[in-house]
Coordinates of C-alpha atoms in Angstrom, one line a residue:
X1 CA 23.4 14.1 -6.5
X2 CA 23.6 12.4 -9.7
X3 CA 20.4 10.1 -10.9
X4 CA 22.3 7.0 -9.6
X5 CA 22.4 8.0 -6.6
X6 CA 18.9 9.6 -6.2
X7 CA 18.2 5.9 -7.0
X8 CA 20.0 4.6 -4.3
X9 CA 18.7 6.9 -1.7
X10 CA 15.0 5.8 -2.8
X11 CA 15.9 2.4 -3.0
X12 CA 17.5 2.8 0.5
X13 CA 13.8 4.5 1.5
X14 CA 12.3 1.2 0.8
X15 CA 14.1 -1.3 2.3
X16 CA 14.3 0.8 5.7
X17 CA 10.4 0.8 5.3
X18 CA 10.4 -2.8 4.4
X19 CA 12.4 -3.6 7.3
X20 CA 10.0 -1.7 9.6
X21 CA 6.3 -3.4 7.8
X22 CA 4.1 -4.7 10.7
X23 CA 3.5 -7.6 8.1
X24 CA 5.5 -8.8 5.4
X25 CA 4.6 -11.3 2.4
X26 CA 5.4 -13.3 -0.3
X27 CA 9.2 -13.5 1.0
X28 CA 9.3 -9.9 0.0
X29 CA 12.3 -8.6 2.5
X30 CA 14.7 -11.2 0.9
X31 CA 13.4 -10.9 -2.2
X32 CA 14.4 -7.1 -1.8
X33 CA 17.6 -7.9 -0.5
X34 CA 18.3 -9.8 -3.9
X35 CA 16.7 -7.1 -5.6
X36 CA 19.4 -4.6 -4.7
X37 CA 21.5 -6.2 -6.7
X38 CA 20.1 -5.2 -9.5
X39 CA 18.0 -2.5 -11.2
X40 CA 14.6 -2.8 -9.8
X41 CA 11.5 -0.8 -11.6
X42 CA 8.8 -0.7 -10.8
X43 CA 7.9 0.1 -7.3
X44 CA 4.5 0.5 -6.0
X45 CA 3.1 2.3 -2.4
X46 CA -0.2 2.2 -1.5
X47 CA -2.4 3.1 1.5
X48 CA -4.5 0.9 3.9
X49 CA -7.2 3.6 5.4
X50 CA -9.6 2.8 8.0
X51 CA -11.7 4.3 9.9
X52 CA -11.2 4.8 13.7
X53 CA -13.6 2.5 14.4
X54 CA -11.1 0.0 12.7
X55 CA -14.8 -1.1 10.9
X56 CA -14.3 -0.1 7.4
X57 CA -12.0 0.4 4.9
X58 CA -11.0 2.8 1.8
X59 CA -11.0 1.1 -1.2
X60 CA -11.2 2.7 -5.4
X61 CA -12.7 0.8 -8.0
X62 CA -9.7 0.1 -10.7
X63 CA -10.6 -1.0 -13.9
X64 CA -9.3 -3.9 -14.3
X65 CA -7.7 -4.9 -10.4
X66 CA -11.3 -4.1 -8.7
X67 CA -11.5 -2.8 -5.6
X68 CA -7.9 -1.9 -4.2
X69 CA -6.4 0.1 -2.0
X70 CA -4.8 3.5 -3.1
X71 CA -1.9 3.3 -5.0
X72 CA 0.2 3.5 -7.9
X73 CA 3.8 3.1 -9.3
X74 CA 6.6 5.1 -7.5
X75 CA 7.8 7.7 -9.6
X76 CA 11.4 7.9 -10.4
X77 CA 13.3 9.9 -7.7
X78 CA 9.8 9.5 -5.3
X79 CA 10.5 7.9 -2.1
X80 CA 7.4 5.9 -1.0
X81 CA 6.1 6.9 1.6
X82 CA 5.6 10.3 -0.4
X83 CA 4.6 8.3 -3.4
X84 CA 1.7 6.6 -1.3
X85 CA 0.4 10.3 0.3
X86 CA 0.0 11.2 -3.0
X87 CA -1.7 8.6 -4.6
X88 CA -4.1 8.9 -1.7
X89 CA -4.5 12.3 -2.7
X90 CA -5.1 11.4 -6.3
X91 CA -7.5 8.6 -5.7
X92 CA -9.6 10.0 -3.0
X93 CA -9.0 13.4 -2.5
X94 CA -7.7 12.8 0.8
X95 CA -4.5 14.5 2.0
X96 CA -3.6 12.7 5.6
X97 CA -1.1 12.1 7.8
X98 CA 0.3 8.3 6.9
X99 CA 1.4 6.1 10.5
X100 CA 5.1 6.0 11.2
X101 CA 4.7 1.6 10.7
X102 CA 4.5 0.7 7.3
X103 CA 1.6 -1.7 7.2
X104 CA 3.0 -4.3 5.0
X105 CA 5.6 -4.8 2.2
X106 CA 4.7 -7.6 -0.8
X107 CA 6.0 -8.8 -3.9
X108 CA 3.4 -9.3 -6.9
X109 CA 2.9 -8.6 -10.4
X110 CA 0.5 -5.7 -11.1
X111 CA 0.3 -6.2 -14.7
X112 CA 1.1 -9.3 -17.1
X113 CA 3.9 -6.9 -19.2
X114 CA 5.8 -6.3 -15.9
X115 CA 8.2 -8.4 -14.0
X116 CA 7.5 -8.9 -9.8
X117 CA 7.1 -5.4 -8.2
X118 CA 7.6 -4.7 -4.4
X119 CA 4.7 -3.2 -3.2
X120 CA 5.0 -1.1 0.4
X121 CA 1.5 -0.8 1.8
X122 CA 1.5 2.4 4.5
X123 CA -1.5 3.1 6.6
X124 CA -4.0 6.1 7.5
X125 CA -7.0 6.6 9.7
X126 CA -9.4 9.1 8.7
X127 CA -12.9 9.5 9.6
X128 CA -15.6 8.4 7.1
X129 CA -17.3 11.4 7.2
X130 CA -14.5 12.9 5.1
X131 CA -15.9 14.0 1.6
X132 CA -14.1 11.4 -1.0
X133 CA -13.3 12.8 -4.7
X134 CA -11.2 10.1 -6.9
X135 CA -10.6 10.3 -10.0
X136 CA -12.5 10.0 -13.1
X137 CA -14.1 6.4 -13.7
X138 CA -11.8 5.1 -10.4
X139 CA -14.4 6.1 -7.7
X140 CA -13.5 5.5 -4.2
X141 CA -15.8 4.1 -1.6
X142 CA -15.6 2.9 2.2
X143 CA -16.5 -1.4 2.6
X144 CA -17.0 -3.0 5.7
X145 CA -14.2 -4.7 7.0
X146 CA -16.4 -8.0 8.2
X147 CA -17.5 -8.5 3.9
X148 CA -15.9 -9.4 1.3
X149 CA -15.3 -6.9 -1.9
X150 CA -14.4 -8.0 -5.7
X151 CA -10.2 -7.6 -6.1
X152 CA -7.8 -9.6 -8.3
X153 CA -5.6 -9.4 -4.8
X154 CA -8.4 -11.4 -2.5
X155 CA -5.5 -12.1 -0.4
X156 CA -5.5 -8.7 0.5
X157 CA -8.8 -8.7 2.3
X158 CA -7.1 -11.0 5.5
X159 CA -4.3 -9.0 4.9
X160 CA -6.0 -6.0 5.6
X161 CA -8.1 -7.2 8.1
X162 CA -5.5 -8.6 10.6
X163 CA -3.8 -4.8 10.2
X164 CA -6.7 -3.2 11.3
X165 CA -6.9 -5.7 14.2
X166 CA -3.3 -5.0 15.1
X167 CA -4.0 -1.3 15.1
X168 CA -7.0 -2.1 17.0
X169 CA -5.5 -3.5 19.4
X170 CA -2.6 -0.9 19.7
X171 CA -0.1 -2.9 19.0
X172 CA 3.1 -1.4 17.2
X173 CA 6.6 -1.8 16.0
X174 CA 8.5 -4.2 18.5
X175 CA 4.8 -5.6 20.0
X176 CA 4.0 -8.6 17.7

């Protein structure tokens, strides 16, 4: 399979996943859609992790973003849903098994240099009694879902929230 083509097949990854995000934002499916078009870097995964209670959430401390989920850039030839598992890994020291439903799929601009990114947020419950180890000057920690933490993304908090409600409640793919 020639690079081009690995592209595709990632790219193809993500708007199945988009496609199948319990939320979406920001007009991200059709912005996606015009996105194909054309080359499209970067892409970022992260990970929304609760606990089972559906009471707290997993957050790292990123230098400059705050408190965020897990996550990071796609690497090139990485589809995203094993781009997510391991930045989950790297951030928290958590290896875990990520739900079938993408969470949520956005468009935003992590960083002033780069141009919109679509962002595909996948989800994981794990027990808080799970030992954490992030990395290095990014330390993760568990927040209560009912209080606010300090982000650049505060629209993530609601965001967030209403997930865990949804899983909550057991609602999935075809339920909404």
């Amino acid at each position: 399979m020639s690079h081009g083509e690995v592209g595709q097949v990632i790219l193809d990854e993500a708007v199945a996943d988009a496609r199948l995000a319990a939320w979406e934002f920001d007009g991200a499916r059709a912005w996606l859609e015009e996105a194909r078009r054309h080359p499209m870097e970067p892409l970022a995964a992260e990970v929304w992790v609760t606990d089972p209670d559906f009471e707290h959430v997993l957050l790292v401390k990123h230098r400059v973003r705050g408190w965020v989920p897990p996550g990071g850039k796609v690497e090139p030839g990485e589809a995203p849903r094993v781009a997510a598992a391991r930045e989950l890994l790297e951030e928290t020291g958590l290896r875990s098994e990520l739900l079938p439903e993408p969470a949520a799929v956005a468009v935003r601009s992590y960083r002033a240099d780069w141009s919109p990114t679509l962002g595909l947020s996948y989800a994981a419950v794990v027990g808080r009694d799970v030992p954490l180890a992030g990395e290095q000057n990014q330390p993760a920690a568990w927040f209560r879902l009912d209080t606010d933490w300090d982000s650049v993304f505060p629209e993530d908090r609601e965001r967030i929230r209403a997930h865990a409600r949804r899983l909550a409640a057991g609602q999935t793919v075809g339920s909404r």
